[in-house]
Tab-separated table of C-alpha atoms in Angstrom:
chain	number	residue	atom	x	y	z
O	84	MET	CA	-19.805	28.222	-12.191
O	85	LEU	CA	-21.712	30.125	-9.503
O	86	LEU	CA	-24.713	28.350	-7.971
O	87	THR	CA	-27.257	29.391	-5.350
O	88	ILE	CA	-28.384	26.812	-2.806
O	89	GLN	CA	-31.997	27.844	-2.223
O	90	GLN	CA	-34.287	24.819	-2.712
O	91	VAL	CA	-36.180	24.425	0.567
O	92	ASN	CA	-37.536	20.961	-0.114
O	93	TRP	CA	-39.308	20.367	3.215
O	94	ARG	CA	-40.565	23.870	3.918
O	95	GLU	CA	-43.352	23.038	6.365
O	96	GLN	CA	-41.098	21.092	8.726
O	97	TYR	CA	-37.736	22.795	7.989
O	98	PRO	CA	-38.280	26.346	6.681
O	99	GLU	CA	-34.824	27.665	7.613
O	100	ALA	CA	-32.713	28.660	4.575
O	101	PRO	CA	-29.339	30.297	5.235
O	102	VAL	CA	-28.171	32.343	2.256
O	103	THR	CA	-25.675	30.028	0.545
O	104	LYS	CA	-23.741	30.325	-2.691
O	105	VAL	CA	-21.128	27.992	-4.129
O	106	ASP	CA	-18.559	28.717	-6.818
O	107	ILE	CA	-17.193	25.624	-8.615
O	108	SER	CA	-14.158	25.862	-10.868
O	109	ARG	CA	-11.172	23.948	-12.228
O	110	VAL	CA	-7.826	24.948	-10.764
O	111	PRO	CA	-4.231	23.783	-11.217
O	112	LEU	CA	-2.731	21.849	-8.325
O	113	SER	CA	0.639	22.746	-6.868
O	114	ASN	CA	2.155	19.363	-7.750
O	115	GLY	CA	2.771	19.691	-11.462
O	116	ASN	CA	0.274	19.707	-14.299
O	117	ARG	CA	-2.604	18.030	-12.464
O	118	GLU	CA	-5.930	19.764	-11.882
O	119	GLY	CA	-8.437	19.928	-9.092
O	120	LEU	CA	-12.030	20.967	-8.548
O	121	ARG	CA	-12.353	24.018	-6.335
O	122	VAL	CA	-15.672	24.178	-4.469
O	123	ALA	CA	-16.035	27.454	-2.557
O	124	PHE	CA	-19.075	28.000	-0.313
O	125	HIS	CA	-20.180	31.277	1.221
O	126	VAL	CA	-22.871	31.228	3.916
O	127	GLN	CA	-24.890	33.814	5.829
O	128	GLY	CA	-27.077	32.364	8.564
O	129	ARG	CA	-28.394	32.867	12.050
O	130	GLN	CA	-26.566	30.176	13.949
O	131	LEU	CA	-23.092	28.718	14.147
O	132	ARG	CA	-22.084	25.290	15.459
O	133	ALA	CA	-18.961	23.138	15.063
O	134	LEU	CA	-18.587	20.215	17.445
O	135	ALA	CA	-16.954	17.754	15.014
O	136	LEU	CA	-13.194	18.319	15.173
O	137	GLN	CA	-11.876	15.133	13.509
O	138	ASP	CA	-12.442	14.002	9.933
O	139	GLN	CA	-15.182	11.396	9.396
O	140	GLN	CA	-17.102	12.643	12.463
O	141	PRO	CA	-20.768	13.752	11.976
O	142	VAL	CA	-20.156	17.189	10.461
O	143	TRP	CA	-23.711	17.254	9.045
O	144	GLU	CA	-24.972	17.901	12.578
O	145	ASP	CA	-22.998	21.183	12.626
O	146	SER	CA	-23.168	24.265	10.417
O	147	CYS	CA	-22.338	22.308	7.290
O	148	VAL	CA	-22.009	22.555	3.506
O	149	GLU	CA	-21.860	19.571	1.162
O	150	PHE	CA	-20.860	18.719	-2.398
O	151	PHE	CA	-22.008	15.377	-3.844
O	152	CYS	CA	-20.861	14.349	-7.312
O	153	GLN	CA	-20.902	11.424	-9.712
O	154	VAL	CA	-18.938	10.649	-12.856
O	155	PRO	CA	-21.541	10.054	-15.615
O	156	GLY	CA	-22.030	6.335	-16.167
O	157	ASP	CA	-20.734	5.358	-12.712
O	158	ASP	CA	-23.144	3.682	-10.284
O	159	HIS	CA	-21.256	5.152	-7.308
O	160	TYR	CA	-21.089	8.781	-6.213
O	161	MET	CA	-18.962	10.762	-3.773
O	162	ASN	CA	-19.968	12.921	-0.841
O	163	PHE	CA	-17.771	15.740	0.478
O	164	GLU	CA	-19.306	17.225	3.636
O	165	THR	CA	-17.558	20.019	5.541
O	166	ASN	CA	-18.510	21.907	8.657
O	167	CYS	CA	-17.776	25.608	9.059
O	168	ILE	CA	-14.283	24.972	10.521
O	169	GLY	CA	-13.127	22.542	7.828
O	170	THR	CA	-13.707	19.149	9.418
O	171	MET	CA	-14.713	16.789	6.628
O	172	VAL	CA	-16.577	13.573	5.877
O	173	ALA	CA	-15.815	12.086	2.470
O	174	SER	CA	-16.524	8.737	0.854
O	175	ARG	CA	-17.391	6.884	-2.321
O	176	ARG	CA	-20.700	5.010	-2.104
O	177	LEU	CA	-23.560	3.346	-3.906
O	178	SER	CA	-26.215	4.818	-1.583
O	179	ARG	CA	-26.581	6.174	1.932
O	180	THR	CA	-25.965	2.674	3.357
O	181	ASP	CA	-24.672	0.487	0.502
O	182	ASP	CA	-21.005	-0.052	-0.389
O	183	VAL	CA	-19.818	2.964	1.613
O	184	GLN	CA	-16.053	3.417	1.175
O	185	PRO	CA	-14.753	6.214	3.441
O	186	PHE	CA	-11.697	7.945	2.045
O	187	THR	CA	-8.468	6.975	3.773
O	188	PRO	CA	-6.396	9.504	5.744
O	189	GLU	CA	-3.954	9.495	2.827
O	190	GLN	CA	-6.758	10.459	0.439
O	191	MET	CA	-8.180	13.053	2.833
O	192	VAL	CA	-4.913	14.999	3.002
O	193	THR	CA	-4.998	15.480	-0.774
O	194	ILE	CA	-8.147	17.614	-0.337
O	195	THR	CA	-7.097	21.131	0.599
O	196	ARG	CA	-9.352	23.220	2.819
O	197	HIS	CA	-9.456	26.936	3.531
O	198	CYS	CA	-11.951	28.349	6.025
O	199	SER	CA	-12.746	31.825	7.266
O	200	LEU	CA	-13.062	30.429	10.804
O	201	PRO	CA	-10.284	28.802	12.858
O	202	HIS	CA	-10.383	25.039	13.353
O	203	GLN	CA	-11.661	25.003	16.923
O	204	LEU	CA	-14.752	23.923	18.821
O	205	ILE	CA	-17.757	26.231	18.484
O	206	GLU	CA	-20.592	25.625	20.894
O	207	GLU	CA	-23.783	26.718	19.178
O	208	GLN	CA	-24.191	30.468	18.982
O	209	ASP	CA	-27.163	32.570	17.907
O	210	GLY	CA	-26.735	35.720	15.865
O	211	MET	CA	-25.966	36.518	12.235
O	212	PHE	CA	-22.852	34.849	10.916
O	213	ASP	CA	-20.995	35.105	7.645
O	214	TRP	CA	-18.498	32.334	6.873
O	215	SER	CA	-16.847	30.543	4.006
O	216	VAL	CA	-15.326	27.155	3.277
O	217	GLU	CA	-13.257	26.321	0.202
O	218	ILE	CA	-12.170	22.794	-0.672
O	219	THR	CA	-10.040	21.661	-3.604
O	220	ILE	CA	-10.414	18.028	-4.648
O	221	PRO	CA	-7.945	16.446	-7.089
O	222	LEU	CA	-9.742	15.411	-10.272
O	223	ALA	CA	-7.891	12.090	-10.034
O	224	LEU	CA	-9.654	11.426	-6.718
O	225	ILE	CA	-13.063	12.198	-8.204
O	226	TYR	CA	-12.554	10.195	-11.392
O	227	GLY	CA	-10.911	7.178	-9.727
O	228	THR	CA	-10.602	4.437	-12.344
O	229	HIS	CA	-12.218	6.602	-15.040
O	230	PRO	CA	-10.000	8.610	-17.423
O	231	VAL	CA	-9.276	12.047	-15.983
O	232	PRO	CA	-10.151	14.864	-18.427
O	233	GLY	CA	-7.151	16.641	-19.880
O	234	PRO	CA	-6.670	20.411	-19.584
O	235	ASN	CA	-8.494	20.996	-22.890
O	236	ASP	CA	-11.326	18.549	-22.208
O	237	PRO	CA	-14.519	19.490	-20.375
O	238	VAL	CA	-15.158	18.237	-16.847
O	239	VAL	CA	-18.751	16.998	-16.770
O	240	LEU	CA	-20.207	15.706	-13.505
O	241	ARG	CA	-23.628	14.995	-12.099
O	242	ALA	CA	-23.876	16.793	-8.766
O	243	ASN	CA	-25.849	18.506	-6.070
O	244	CYS	CA	-24.812	20.992	-3.392
O	245	TYR	CA	-26.335	21.345	0.033
O	246	LYS	CA	-26.530	23.461	3.173
O	247	CYS	CA	-27.579	21.635	6.308
O	248	GLY	CA	-27.393	21.648	10.079
O	249	ASP	CA	-29.190	18.582	11.394
O	250	LYS	CA	-28.690	19.316	15.098
O	251	THR	CA	-28.552	23.086	15.082
O	252	ARG	CA	-31.225	25.126	16.813
O	253	TYR	CA	-32.804	25.778	13.417
O	254	PRO	CA	-32.398	22.488	11.515
O	255	HIS	CA	-32.295	22.951	7.765
O	256	PHE	CA	-31.841	20.892	4.598
O	257	VAL	CA	-31.408	23.150	1.569
O	258	SER	CA	-30.188	22.071	-1.881
O	259	TRP	CA	-29.180	23.436	-5.285
O	260	GLN	CA	-31.312	20.945	-7.246
O	261	PRO	CA	-34.798	20.091	-5.914
O	262	ILE	CA	-35.367	16.794	-4.113
O	263	PRO	CA	-39.008	15.669	-4.444
O	264	LEU	CA	-39.054	13.252	-1.509
O	265	PRO	CA	-41.316	13.286	1.582
O	266	GLN	CA	-38.419	13.416	4.096
O	267	PRO	CA	-34.939	14.985	4.028
O	268	ASP	CA	-32.444	12.847	2.138
O	269	PHE	CA	-29.420	14.150	0.250
O	270	HIS	CA	-28.201	10.689	-0.775
O	271	CYS	CA	-30.282	10.557	-3.939
O	272	PRO	CA	-28.143	10.825	-7.086
O	273	GLN	CA	-31.253	10.405	-9.226
O	274	PHE	CA	-31.932	14.101	-8.504
O	275	PHE	CA	-28.419	15.396	-9.255
O	276	GLY	CA	-28.042	18.149	-11.822
O	277	THR	CA	-25.206	18.524	-14.327
O	278	ILE	CA	-22.164	20.762	-14.024
O	279	GLU	CA	-19.760	21.322	-16.905
O	280	LEU	CA	-16.478	23.154	-16.563
């Protein structure tokens, strides 16, 4: 499922919109007959920044892509946020501030990451940059206590995908699905769309 992240929700204040596409698909995992969700971002933009080097650091301040998803019927949702070098923030939560459950290091290592850039500090640079980040999340991690779909069953999730860079020279907050709010906020599952694989 190929999506384009192009909703500039706060155009007057944050007009920047790096060209961003995301390809979401089901893939087999290397450990037997389990499956994962592959989320592959490709970005073209005019700045590059990666100061967060350790997981659960503020990657959203860097050149960052994000995948938020929710199992239908669950009050909680998950956020997977990755800067351009593969540093990640991930948690299960009820809202931006309520019942936030960061994934443990043991859970984080089950999420594979492949990046076009090496995992090293990037002080902000201007220019035109082309980069990609691919993460694969085990379906069992996404579904938690819910039954995991079998190989012949559809995977249906509510979701949104984002491109951001809160502290870059050109701050931006771009989404796949529109967010009709007065200020930037990605933690709003009421505006998620539906993906089915």
